[in-house]
Coordinates of C-alpha atoms and ligand atoms in Angstrom, one line a residue:
X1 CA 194.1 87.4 134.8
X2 CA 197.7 87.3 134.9
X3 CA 199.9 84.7 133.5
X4 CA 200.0 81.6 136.7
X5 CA 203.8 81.3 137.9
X6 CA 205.3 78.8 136.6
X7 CA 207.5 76.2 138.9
X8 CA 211.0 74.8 136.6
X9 CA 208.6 76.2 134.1
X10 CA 205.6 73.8 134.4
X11 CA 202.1 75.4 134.8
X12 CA 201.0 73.9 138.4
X13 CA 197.0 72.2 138.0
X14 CA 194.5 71.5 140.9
X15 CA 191.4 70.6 141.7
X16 CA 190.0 69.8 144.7
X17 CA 187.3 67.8 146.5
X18 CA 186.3 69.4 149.8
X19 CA 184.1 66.9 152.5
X20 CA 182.1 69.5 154.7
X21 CA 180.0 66.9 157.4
X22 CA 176.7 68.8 157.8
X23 CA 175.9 69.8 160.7
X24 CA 172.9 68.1 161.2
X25 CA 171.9 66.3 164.8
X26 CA 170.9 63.3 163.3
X27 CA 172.9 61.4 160.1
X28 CA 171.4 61.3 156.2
X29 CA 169.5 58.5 156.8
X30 CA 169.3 57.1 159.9
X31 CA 168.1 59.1 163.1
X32 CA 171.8 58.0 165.0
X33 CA 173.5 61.1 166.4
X34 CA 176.3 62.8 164.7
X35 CA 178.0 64.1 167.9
X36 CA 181.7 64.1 167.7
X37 CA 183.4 61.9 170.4
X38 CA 181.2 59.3 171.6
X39 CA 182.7 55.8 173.1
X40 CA 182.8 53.9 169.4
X41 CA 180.2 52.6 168.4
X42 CA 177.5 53.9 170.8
X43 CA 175.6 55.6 167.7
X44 CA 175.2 53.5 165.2
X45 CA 171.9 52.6 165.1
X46 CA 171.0 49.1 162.7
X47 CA 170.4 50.9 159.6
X48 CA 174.5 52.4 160.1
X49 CA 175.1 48.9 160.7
X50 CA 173.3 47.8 157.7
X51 CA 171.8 45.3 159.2
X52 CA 169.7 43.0 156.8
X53 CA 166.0 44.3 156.0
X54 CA 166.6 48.0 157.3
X55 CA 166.3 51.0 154.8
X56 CA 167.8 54.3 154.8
X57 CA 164.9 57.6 155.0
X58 CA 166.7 60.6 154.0
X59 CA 167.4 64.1 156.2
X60 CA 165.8 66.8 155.1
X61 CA 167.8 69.0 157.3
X62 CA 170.9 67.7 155.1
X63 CA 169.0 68.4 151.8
X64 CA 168.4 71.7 153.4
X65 CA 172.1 72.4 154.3
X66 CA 173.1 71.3 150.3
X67 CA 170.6 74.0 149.4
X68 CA 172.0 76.6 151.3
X69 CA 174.9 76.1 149.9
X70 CA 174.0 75.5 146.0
X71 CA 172.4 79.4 146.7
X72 CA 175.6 81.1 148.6
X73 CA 177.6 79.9 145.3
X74 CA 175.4 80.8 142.5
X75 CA 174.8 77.4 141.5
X76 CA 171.6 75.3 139.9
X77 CA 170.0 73.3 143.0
X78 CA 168.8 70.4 141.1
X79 CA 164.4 70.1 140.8
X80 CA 165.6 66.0 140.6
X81 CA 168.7 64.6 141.4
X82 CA 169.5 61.1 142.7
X83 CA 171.3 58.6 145.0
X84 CA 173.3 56.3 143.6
X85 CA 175.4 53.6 145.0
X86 CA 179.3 53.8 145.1
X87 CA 180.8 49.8 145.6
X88 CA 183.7 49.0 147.7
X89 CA 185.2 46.6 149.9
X90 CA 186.3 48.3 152.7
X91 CA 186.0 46.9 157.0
X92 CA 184.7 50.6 157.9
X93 CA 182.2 50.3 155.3
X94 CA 179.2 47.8 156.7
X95 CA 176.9 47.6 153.7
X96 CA 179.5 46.8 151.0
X97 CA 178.8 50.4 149.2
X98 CA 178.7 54.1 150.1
X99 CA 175.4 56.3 149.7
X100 CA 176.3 58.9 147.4
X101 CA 175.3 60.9 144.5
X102 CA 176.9 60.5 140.7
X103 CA 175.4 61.0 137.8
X104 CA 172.6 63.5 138.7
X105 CA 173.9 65.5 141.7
X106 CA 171.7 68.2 143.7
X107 CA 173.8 71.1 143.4
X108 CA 175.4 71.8 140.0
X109 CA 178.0 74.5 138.5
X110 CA 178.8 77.7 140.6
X111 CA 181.7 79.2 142.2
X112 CA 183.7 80.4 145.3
X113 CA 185.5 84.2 144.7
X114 CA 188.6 84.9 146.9
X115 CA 191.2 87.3 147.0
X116 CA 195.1 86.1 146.0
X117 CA 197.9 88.3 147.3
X118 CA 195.3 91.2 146.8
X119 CA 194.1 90.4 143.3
X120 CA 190.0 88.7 143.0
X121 CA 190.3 85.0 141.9
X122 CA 187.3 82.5 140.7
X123 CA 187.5 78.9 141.3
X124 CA 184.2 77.6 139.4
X125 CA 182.8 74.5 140.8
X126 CA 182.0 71.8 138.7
X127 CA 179.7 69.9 141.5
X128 CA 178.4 69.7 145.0
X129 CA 177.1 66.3 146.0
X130 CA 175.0 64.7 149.4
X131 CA 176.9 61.5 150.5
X132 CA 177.1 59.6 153.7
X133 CA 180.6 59.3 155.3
X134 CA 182.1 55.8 156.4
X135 CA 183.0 54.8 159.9
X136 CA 186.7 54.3 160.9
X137 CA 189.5 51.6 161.6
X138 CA 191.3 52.2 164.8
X139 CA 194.9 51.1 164.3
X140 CA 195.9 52.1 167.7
X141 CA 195.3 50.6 171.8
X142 CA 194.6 46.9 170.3
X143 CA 197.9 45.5 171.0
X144 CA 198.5 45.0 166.8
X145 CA 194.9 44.3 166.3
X146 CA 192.4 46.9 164.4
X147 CA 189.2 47.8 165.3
X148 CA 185.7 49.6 163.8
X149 CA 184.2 52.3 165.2
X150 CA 180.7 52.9 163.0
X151 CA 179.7 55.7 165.6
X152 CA 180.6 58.0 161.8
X153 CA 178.9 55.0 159.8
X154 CA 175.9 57.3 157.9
X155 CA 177.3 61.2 158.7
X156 CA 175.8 63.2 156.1
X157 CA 178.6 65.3 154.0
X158 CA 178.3 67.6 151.4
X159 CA 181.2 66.2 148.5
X160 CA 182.5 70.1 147.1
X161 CA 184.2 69.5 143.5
X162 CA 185.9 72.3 142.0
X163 CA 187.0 72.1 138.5
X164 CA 190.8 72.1 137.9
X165 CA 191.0 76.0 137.9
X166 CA 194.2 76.8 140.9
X167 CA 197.4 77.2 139.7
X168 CA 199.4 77.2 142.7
X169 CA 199.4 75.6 146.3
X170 CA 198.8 79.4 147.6
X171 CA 195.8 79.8 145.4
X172 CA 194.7 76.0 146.4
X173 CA 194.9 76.7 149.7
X174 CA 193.3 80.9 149.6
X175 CA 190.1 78.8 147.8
X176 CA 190.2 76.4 150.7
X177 CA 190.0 79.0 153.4
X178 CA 187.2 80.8 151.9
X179 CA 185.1 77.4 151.0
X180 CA 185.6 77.0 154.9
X181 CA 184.8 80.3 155.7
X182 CA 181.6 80.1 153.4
X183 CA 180.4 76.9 155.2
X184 CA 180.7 77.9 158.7
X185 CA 179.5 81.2 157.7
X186 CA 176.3 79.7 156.5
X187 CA 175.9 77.4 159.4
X188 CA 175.8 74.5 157.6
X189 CA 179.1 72.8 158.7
X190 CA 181.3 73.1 162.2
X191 CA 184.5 73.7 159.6
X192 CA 186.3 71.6 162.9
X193 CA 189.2 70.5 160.8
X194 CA 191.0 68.7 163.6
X195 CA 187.8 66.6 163.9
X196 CA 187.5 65.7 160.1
X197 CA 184.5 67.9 159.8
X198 CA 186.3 69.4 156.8
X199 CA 188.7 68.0 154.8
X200 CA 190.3 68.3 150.9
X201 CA 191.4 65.6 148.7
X202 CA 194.5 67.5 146.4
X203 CA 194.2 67.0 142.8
X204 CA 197.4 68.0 141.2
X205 CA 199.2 67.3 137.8
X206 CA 201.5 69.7 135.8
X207 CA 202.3 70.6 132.3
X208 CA 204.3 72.8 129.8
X209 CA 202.0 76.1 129.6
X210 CA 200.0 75.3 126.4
X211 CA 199.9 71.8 126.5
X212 CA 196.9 70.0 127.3
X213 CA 196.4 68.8 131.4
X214 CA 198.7 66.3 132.8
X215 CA 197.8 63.3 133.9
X216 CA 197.1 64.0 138.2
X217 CA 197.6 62.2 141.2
X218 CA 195.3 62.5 144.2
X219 CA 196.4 63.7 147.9
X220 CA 193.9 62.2 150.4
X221 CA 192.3 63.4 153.1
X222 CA 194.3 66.8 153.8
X223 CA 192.9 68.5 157.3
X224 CA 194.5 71.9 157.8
X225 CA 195.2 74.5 155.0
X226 CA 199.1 74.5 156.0
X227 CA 199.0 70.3 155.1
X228 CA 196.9 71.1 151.7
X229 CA 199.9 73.5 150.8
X230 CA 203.2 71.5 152.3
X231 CA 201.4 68.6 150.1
X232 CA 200.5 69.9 147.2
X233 CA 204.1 71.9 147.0
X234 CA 205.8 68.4 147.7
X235 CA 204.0 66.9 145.1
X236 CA 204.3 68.7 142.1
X237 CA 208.3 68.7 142.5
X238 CA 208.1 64.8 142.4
X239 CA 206.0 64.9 139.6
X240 CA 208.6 67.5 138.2
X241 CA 211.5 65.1 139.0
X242 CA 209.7 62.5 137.2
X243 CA 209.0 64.0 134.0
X244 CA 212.6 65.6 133.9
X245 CA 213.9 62.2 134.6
X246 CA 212.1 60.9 131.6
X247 CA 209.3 59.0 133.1
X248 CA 205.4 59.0 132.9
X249 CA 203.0 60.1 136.1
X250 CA 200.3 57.5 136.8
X251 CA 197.5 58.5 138.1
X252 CA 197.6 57.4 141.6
X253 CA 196.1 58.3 145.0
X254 CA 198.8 59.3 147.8
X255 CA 198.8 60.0 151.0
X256 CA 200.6 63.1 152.5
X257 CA 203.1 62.5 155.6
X258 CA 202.8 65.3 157.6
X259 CA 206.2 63.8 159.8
X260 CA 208.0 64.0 156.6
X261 CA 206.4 66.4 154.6
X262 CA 206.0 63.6 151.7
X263 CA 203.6 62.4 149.6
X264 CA 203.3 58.0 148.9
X265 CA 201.7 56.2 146.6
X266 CA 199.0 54.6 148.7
X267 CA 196.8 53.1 145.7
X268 CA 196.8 53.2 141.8
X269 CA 193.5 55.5 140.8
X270 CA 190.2 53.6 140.5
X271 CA 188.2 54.8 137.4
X272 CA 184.5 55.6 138.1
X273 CA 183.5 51.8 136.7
X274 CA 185.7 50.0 139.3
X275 CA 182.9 51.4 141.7
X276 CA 180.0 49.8 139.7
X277 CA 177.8 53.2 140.5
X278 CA 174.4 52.4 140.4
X279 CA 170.9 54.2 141.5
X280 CA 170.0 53.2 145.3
X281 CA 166.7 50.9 144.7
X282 CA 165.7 51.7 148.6
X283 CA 165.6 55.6 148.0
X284 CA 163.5 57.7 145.6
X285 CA 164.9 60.2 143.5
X286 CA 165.4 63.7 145.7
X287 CA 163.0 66.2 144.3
X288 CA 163.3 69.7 145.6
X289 CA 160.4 71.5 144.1
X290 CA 160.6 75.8 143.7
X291 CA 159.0 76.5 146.8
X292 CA 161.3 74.5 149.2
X293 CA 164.3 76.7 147.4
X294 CA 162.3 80.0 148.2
X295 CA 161.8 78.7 151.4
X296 CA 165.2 78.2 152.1
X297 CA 166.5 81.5 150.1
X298 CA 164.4 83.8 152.4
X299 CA 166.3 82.4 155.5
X300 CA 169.5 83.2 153.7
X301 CA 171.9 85.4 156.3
X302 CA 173.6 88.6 153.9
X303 CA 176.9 86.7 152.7
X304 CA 180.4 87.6 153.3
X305 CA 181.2 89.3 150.0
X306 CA 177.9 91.0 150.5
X307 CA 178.8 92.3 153.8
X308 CA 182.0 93.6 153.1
X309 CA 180.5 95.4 150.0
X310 CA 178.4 97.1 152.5
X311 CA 180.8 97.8 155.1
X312 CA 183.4 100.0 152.3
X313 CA 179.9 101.5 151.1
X314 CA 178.9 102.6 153.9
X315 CA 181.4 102.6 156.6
X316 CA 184.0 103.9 154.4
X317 CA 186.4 100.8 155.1
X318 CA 189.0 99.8 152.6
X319 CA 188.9 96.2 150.6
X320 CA 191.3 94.8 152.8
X321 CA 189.5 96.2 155.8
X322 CA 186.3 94.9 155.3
X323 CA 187.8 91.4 153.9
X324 CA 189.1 91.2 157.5
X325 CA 185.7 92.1 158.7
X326 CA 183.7 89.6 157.2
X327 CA 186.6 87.0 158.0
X328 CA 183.5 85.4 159.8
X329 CA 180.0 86.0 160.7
X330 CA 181.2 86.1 164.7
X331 CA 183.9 88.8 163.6
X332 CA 181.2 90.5 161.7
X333 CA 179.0 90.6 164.3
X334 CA 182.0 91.9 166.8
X335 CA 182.6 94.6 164.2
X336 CA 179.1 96.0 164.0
X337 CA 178.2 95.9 167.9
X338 CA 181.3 98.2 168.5
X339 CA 180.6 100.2 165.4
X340 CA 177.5 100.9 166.4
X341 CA 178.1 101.6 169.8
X342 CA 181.0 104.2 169.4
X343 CA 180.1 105.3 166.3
X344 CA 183.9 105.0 164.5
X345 CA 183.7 102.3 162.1
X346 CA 187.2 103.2 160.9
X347 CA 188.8 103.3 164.1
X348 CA 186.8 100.0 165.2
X349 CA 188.1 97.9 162.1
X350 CA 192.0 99.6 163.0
X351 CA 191.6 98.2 166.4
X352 CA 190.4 94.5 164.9
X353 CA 193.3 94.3 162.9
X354 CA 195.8 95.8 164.9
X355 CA 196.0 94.9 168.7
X356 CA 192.8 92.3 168.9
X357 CA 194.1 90.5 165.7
X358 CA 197.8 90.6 167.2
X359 CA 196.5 89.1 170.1
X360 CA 193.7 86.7 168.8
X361 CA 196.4 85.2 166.4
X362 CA 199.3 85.2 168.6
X363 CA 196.9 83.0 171.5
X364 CA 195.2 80.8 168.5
X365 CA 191.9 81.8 169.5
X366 CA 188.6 82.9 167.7
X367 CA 186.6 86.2 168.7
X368 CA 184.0 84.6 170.4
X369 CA 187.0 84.3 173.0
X370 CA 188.1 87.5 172.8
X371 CA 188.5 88.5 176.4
X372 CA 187.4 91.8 175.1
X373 CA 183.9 92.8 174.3
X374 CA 182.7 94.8 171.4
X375 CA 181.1 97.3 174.5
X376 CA 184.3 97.5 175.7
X377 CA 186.5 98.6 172.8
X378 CA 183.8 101.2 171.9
X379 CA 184.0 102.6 175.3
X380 CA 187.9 102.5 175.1
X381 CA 187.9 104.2 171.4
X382 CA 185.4 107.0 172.7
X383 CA 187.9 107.6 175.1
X384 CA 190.6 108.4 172.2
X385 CA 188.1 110.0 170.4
X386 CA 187.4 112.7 173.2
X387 CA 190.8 113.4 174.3
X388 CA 190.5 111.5 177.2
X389 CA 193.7 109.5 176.7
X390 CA 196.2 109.3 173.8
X391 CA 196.9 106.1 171.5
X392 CA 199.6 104.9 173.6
X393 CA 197.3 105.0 176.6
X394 CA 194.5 103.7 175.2
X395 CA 196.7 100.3 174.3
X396 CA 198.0 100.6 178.0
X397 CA 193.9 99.9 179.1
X398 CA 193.5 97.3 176.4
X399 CA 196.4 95.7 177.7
X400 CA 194.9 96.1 181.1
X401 CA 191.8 94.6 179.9
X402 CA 193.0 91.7 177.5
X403 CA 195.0 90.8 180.7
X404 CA 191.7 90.6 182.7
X405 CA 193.3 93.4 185.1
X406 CA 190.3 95.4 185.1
X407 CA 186.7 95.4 183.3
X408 CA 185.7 99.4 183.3
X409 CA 187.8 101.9 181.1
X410 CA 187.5 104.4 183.1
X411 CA 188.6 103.0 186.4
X412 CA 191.4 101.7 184.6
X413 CA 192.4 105.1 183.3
X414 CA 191.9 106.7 186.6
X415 CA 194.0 103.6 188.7
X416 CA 196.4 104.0 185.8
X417 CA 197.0 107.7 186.0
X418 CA 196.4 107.3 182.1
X419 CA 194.1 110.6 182.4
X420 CA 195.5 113.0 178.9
X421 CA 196.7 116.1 180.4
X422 CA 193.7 118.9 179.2
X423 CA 195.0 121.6 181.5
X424 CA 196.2 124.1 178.8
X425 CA 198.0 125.8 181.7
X426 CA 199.9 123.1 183.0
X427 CA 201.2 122.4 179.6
X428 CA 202.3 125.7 178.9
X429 CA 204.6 125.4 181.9
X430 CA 205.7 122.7 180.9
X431 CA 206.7 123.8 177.6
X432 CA 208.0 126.8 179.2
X433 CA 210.3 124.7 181.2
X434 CA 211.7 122.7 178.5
X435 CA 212.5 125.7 176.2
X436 CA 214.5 127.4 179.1
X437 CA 216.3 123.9 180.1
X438 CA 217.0 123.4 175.9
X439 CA 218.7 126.4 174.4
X440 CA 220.6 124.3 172.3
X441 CA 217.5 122.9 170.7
X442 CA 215.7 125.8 170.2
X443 CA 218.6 127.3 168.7
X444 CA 218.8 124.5 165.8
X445 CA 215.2 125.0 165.2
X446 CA 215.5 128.0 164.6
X447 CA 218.4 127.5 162.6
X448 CA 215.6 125.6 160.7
X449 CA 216.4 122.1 161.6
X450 CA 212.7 120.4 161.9
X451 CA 214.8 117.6 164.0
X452 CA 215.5 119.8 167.1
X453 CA 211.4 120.6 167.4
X454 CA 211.1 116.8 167.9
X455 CA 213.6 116.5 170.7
X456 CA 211.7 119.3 172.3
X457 CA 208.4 117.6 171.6
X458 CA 210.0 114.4 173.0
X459 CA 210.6 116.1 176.2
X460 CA 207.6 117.6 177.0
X461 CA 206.1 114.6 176.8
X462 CA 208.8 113.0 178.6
X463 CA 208.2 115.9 181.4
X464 CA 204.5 115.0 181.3
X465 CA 204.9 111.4 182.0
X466 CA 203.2 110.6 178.9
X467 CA 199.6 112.4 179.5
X468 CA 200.4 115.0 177.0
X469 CA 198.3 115.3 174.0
X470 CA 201.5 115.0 171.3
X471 CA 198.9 117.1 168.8
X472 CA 198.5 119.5 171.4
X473 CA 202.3 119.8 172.6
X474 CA 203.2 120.4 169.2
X475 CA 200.7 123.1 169.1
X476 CA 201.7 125.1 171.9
X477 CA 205.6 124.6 171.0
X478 CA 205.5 126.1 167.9
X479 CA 203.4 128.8 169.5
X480 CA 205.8 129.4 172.1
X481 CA 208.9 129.3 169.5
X482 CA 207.3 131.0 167.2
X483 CA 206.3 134.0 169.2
X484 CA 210.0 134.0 170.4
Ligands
ADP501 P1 187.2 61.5 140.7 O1 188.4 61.9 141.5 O2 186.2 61.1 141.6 O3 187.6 60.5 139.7 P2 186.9 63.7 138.7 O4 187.5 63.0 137.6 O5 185.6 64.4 138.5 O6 186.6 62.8 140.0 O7 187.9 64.8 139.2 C1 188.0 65.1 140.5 C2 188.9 66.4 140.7 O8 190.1 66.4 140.0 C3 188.2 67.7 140.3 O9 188.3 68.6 141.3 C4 188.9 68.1 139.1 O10 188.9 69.5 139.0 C5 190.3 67.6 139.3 N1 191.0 67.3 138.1 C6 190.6 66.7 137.0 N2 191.6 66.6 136.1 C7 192.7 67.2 136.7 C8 194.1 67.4 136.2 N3 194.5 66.9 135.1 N4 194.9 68.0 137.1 C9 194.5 68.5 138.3 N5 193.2 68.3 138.7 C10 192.3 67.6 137.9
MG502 MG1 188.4 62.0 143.6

C-alpha cells in the first residue's frame, strides 16, 4: 500500500457505519409492512407502537438477509448471537429503547474490496449487526407543531461497521459505493438512498502520521456518496483548524448541512454506558445452526468480483472493463444477453461504456431503463461486424434508437441510407475521381508526405457521403497511387 495523502500534513482517519433497511415485506418483529410512502402511521401495528403486553417475534427473512451478507464479505455468521436493548429518550422511539444487537452480533469480521483511482483497497469490517430502525418526527405542514409518523417504527436494518481503515473522503466514499453495490447486488437491500434505505454515519478524526488515532467526531445520517465526501472533506479542515489553533477535538456527533456544505455540533458523543445496553428479556438468543448457513450459501448468486474475474478470463475484458460490467447485477445481466447474442464481448463492453454509459449517465438513469435492449445492440454490432455499416453509422442508428425513432436496425439503416458502400466498383470510381480532381495531393504524397493520403482519404469519403468503408478506401488508394 502506498503511503495515504496527507491533508496540511495530517493523516485523514474514518470509519464508517452504513444502515442498509432490508428488504423484507414485513418489519424484524412485527408483521407491519415496510412499504415506503404510506399516509403516517397506517403501518404500525401495536407491537411498533409498543403497546403494553405485546412482544416482538423475530423475521427470519431479515436473519436471512444478515446471512447473505456475513457470506458475500468473508465474515463469521455467528452459531449464537443476541438482542440486546439500546436505551433512549427519543418521541420517535415508542418503547423507550431500540432493538439492536451489542455485545454478541450475528455477523462478525470480514471485508469489502474496491478499487481506488485504479489501485485494489480493503476496508475490513469490524461488525455487521440486525437492528430495528425508529419512526420519524415531522417538522414540517404542522403550523410550528411536530408530529410522529411510526409507519418506520420496527424496519429491520442491517448496522455495517467498518473498522477505521479509509484514509481519505475519496476512499470513504469508493468503500461506500461498493457496500451499496454489494447490497443491492445481493438483493438484500433497495440501496434507495433518497428514501433512507441506505445511509452512512462519517467517523473522522486526524493525526500526525505515526501518532496514535485522534480523537473523532461523528457525521450523521449522510444519504448520497457526494454528501459523505463534501462532509467528511469539510470536516477534517475544521478539525485541522482546530488543532493548529491550539485547541482539543471532542468527540461530538454533527450534522452535515448540505445548504452550506458545513458540519455542526448537534450533540456531545454518548459512550456505550449512557445507553444502558442490556439483553432483550422478550427475545431468545438468535441461533443460526450450520445447516440454515448451507442453506442460504447454495442460493448465493456468483458475486461481483467473481463475475468480473470471469468476464477478463474468459471474455478477454480488461480490469476496468469488467469493473464496469459487474457495476450491477442488472448491467451484468445486460452485458451477457448481448454478448451472447452477437457474439463480441469486446465490442459489447466498448459500447456499455461508451455511448450507453454517455447516455445512461448524462439522463440519470439505470439500465433497466435503457431505451435500448441488449437484442438490440447485438443486432446493431453484427451490423459493424459484417460490414454492413461503419462506426459512425452504427452510432447514427443507436442514436436513432436511443431516440425511440425506430426499433429494427435494419430498417433504420435502409430509411437512413446508412447502407456501407460494398460495391468495389463504385468505389474505384470514386477514387479515380478524386485522384484526377487532386493533383496537388497526390503529388505531396508522393513527395512522401503521409498528410496528403489523408486529404484524399477525406474526400473519398466526403464523395461517398459517408458509406465508404474508411479501411477499404484506404485500401484501394494506395493501390491506385501506388500503381501510378
Ligand atoms: P459507536 O460509534 O457506536 O460508539 P465504535 O466505537 O465501535 O461505535 O466506532 C464506530 C466507528 O468509528 C467504527 O466505524 C470505527 O471504525 C470508527 N472509529 C473508531 N475510532 C475512530 C477514530 N479515531 N477515527 C475515525 N474513526 C474511528
Ligand atoms: Mg456510532
Amino acid at each position: 500500500m502506498s503511503a495515504p495523502a496527507l491533508v496540511r500534513g495530517y493523516e485523514v482517519v474514518i470509519g464508517l457505519e452504513t444502515h442498509a433497511q432490508l428488504s423484507t415485506a414485513s418489519k424484524i418483529f412485527s408483521g407491519a409492512s415496510t412499504r415506503f410512502g404510506a399516509a403516517p402511521n397506517t403501518q404500525a401495528c401495536a407491537v411498533d407502537l409498543a403497546l403494553p403486553g405485546t412482544l416482538p417475534v423475530l423475521n427470519r427473512g431479515a436473519v436471512e438477509r444478515a446471512i447473505r451478507f456475513g457470506l458475500a464479505v468473508g465474515a463469521k455468521v455467528a452459531p449464537l448471537s443476541i438482542f440486546a436493548r439500546k436505551n433512549y429518550f427519543y418521541p420517535d422511539l415508542p418503547k423507550g429503547y431500540q432493538i439492536s444487537q451489542y455485545e454478541i452480533p450475528v455477523v462478525q469480521g470480514g471485508q469489502v474490496e474496491f478499487v481506488l483511482e485504479g489501485a485494489p483497497r480493503r476496508v475490513r469490517l469490524t461488525r455487521a449487526h440486525l437492528e430495528e430502525d425508529a419512526g420519524k418526527s415531522l417538522h414540517e405542514d404542522f403550523h410550528g407543531l411536530t408530529g410522529i409518523d411510526l409507519n418506520r417504527a420496527g424496519t429491520p436494518l442491517l448496522e455495517i461497521v467498518s473498522e477505521p481503515d479509509m484514509r481519505s473522503s475519496a476512499e470513504a466514499a469508493e468503500y461506500a459505493k461498493a457496500l451499496h453495490a454489494l447490497v443491492v447486488w445481493l438483493d438484500i437491500c433497495d440501496g434507495n438512498m433518497q428514501e433512507g434505505s441506505f445511509r452512512c454515519d462519517a467517523n473522522v478524526s486526524v493525526r500526525k502520521p505515526g501518532q496514535p488515532l485522534g480523537t473523532r467526531r461523528e457525521i450523521k445520517n449522510l444519504n448520497s456518496f457526494r454528501f459523505l465526501q463534501q462532509a467528511i472533506d469539510f470536516e477534517v479542515q475544521w478539525q485541522i483548524e482546530r488543532i493548529e489553533d491550539g485547541l482539543a477535538i471532542e468527540q461530538a456527533t454533527v450534522l452535515f448541512d448540505p445548504a452550506t456544505g458545513e458540519t455542526r455540533a448537534m450533540r456531545t458523543k454518548e459512550e456505550a454506558h449512557d445507553y444502558r445496553y442490556f439483553p432483550d428479556p422478550d427475545l431468545p438468543p438468535l441461533v443460526i445452526a450450520p445447516e440454515w448457513v448451507g442453506r442460504v450459501q447454495a442460493g448465493m448468486p456468483e458475486l461481483p468480483a467473481a463475475m468480473a474475474a470471469r468476464f477478463r478470463r474468459d471474455d478477454g475484458l480488461t480490469a476496468d472493463a469488467a469493473a464496469l460490467m459487474t457495476q450491477s447485477l442488472a448491467f451484468a445481466r445486460y452485458y451477457e444477453a448481448a454478448r451472447d447474442a452477437c457474439g463480441q464481448p469486446k465490442l459489447v463492453a466498448n459500447w456499455l461504456m461508451g455511448e450507453v454509459s454517455k447516455r445512461l449517465n448524462a439522463e440519470g438513469r439505470g439500465i433497466d431503463a435503457s431505451p435500448v435492449p441488449p437484442a438490440t445492440l447485438a443486432a446493431l454490432i453484427g451490423r459493424v461486424v459484417d460490414g454492413t455499416v461503419s462506426n459512425n453509422a452504427a452510432r447514427q442508428v443507436f442514436d436513432a434508437l436511443w431516440a425511440g425513432e425506430g426499433r429494427d436496425v435494419d430498417a433504420l439503416i435502409e430509411a437512413r441510407g446508412l447502407r456501407q458502400m460494398n460495391d468495389a466498383g463504385a468505389l474505384e470510381a470514386i477514387v479515380d475521381d478524386v485522384i484526377a480532381a487532386n493533383a496537388k495531393s497526390v503529388e505531396e504524397f508522393r513527395a512522401g508526405k503521409e498528410k496528403a493520403f489523408n486529404a484524399l482519404v477525406g474526400q473519398v469519403m466526403k464523395a461517398s457521403k459517408g458509406k465508404a468503408n474508411p479501411a477499404q478506401v484506404n485500401d484501394v488508394l494506395r493501390r491506385r497511387l501506388g500503381g501510378g
